[in-house]
Short mmCIF file of C-alpha atoms and ligand atoms in Angstrom, two decimals:
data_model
loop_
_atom_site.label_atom_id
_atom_site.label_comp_id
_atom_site.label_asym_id
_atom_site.label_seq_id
_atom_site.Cartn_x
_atom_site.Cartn_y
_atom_site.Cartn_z
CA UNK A 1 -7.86 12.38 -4.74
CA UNK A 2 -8.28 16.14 -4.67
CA UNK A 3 -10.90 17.85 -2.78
CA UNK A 4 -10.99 22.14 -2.94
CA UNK A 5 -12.92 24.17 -0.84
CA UNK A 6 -14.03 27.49 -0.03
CA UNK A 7 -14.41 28.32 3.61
CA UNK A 8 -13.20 26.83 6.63
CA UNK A 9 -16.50 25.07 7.83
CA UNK A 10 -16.32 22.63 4.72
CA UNK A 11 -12.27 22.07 5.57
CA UNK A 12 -13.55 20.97 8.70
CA UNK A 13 -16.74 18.71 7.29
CA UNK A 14 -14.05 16.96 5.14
CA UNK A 15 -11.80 16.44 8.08
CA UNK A 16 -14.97 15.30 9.59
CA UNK A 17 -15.83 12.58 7.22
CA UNK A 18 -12.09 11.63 7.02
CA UNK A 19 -11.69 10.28 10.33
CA UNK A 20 -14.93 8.37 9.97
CA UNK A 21 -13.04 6.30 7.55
CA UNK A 22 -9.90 6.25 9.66
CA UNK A 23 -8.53 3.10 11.12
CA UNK A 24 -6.27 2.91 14.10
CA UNK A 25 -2.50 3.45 12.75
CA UNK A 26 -3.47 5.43 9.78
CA UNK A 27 -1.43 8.21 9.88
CA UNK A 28 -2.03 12.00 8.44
CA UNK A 29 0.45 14.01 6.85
CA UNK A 30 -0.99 17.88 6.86
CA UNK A 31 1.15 19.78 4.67
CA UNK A 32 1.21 23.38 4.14
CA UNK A 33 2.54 27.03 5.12
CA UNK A 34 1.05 28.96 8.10
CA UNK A 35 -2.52 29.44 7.58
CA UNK A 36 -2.87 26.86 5.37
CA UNK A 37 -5.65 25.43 7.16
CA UNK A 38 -4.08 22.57 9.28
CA UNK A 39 -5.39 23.81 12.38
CA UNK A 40 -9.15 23.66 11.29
CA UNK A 41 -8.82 20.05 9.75
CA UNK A 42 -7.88 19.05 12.42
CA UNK A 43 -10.58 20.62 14.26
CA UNK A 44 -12.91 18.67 12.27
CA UNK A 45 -10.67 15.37 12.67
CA UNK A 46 -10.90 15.75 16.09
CA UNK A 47 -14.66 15.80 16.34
CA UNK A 48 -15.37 13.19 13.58
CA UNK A 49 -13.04 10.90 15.81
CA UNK A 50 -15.54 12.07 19.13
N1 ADP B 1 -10.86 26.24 3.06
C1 ADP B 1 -10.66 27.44 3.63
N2 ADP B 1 -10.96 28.57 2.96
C2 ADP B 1 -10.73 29.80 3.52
N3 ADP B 1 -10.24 29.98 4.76
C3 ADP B 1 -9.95 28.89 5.47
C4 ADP B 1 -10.12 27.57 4.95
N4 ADP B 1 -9.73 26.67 5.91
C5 ADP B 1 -9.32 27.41 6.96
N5 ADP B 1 -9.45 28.73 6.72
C6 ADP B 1 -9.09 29.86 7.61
O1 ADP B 1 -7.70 30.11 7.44
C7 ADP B 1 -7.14 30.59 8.66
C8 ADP B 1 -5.89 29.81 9.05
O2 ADP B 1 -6.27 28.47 9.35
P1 ADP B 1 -5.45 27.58 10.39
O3 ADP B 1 -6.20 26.28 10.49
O4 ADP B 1 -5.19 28.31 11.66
O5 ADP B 1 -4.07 27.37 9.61
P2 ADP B 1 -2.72 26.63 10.05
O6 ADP B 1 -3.03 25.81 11.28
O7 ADP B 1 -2.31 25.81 8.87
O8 ADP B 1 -1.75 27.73 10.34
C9 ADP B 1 -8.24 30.53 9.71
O9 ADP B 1 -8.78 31.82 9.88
C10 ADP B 1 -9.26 29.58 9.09
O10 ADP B 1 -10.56 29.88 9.53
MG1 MG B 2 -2.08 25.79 13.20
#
């Protein structure tokens, strides 16, 4: 599955809906240089968790 988008606000509404799906022991690999965008998904992870 590939999502691509164009601003940070929709890396974090993915993130969002990610951890809505999340169970506990799932674990997330984020992959990618500095300023990738890691940071802000995670963001979003974060609040989509609560
Ligand atoms: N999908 C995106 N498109 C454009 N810019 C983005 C996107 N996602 C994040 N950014 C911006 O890129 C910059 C670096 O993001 P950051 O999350 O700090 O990266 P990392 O943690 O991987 O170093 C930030 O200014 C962020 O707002
Ligand atoms: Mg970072």
């Amino acid at each position: 599955m590939q999502f691509s988008v164009s601003n940070a606000e929709l890396t974090q509404k993915i993130a969002e809906k990610l951890a809505k799906a999340l169970h506990a022991g799932d674990v997330i690999l984020l992959d990618g240089d500095l300023g990738a965008g890691k940071t802000t998904f995670t963001k979003g992870l974060a609040r989509g968790l609560g």
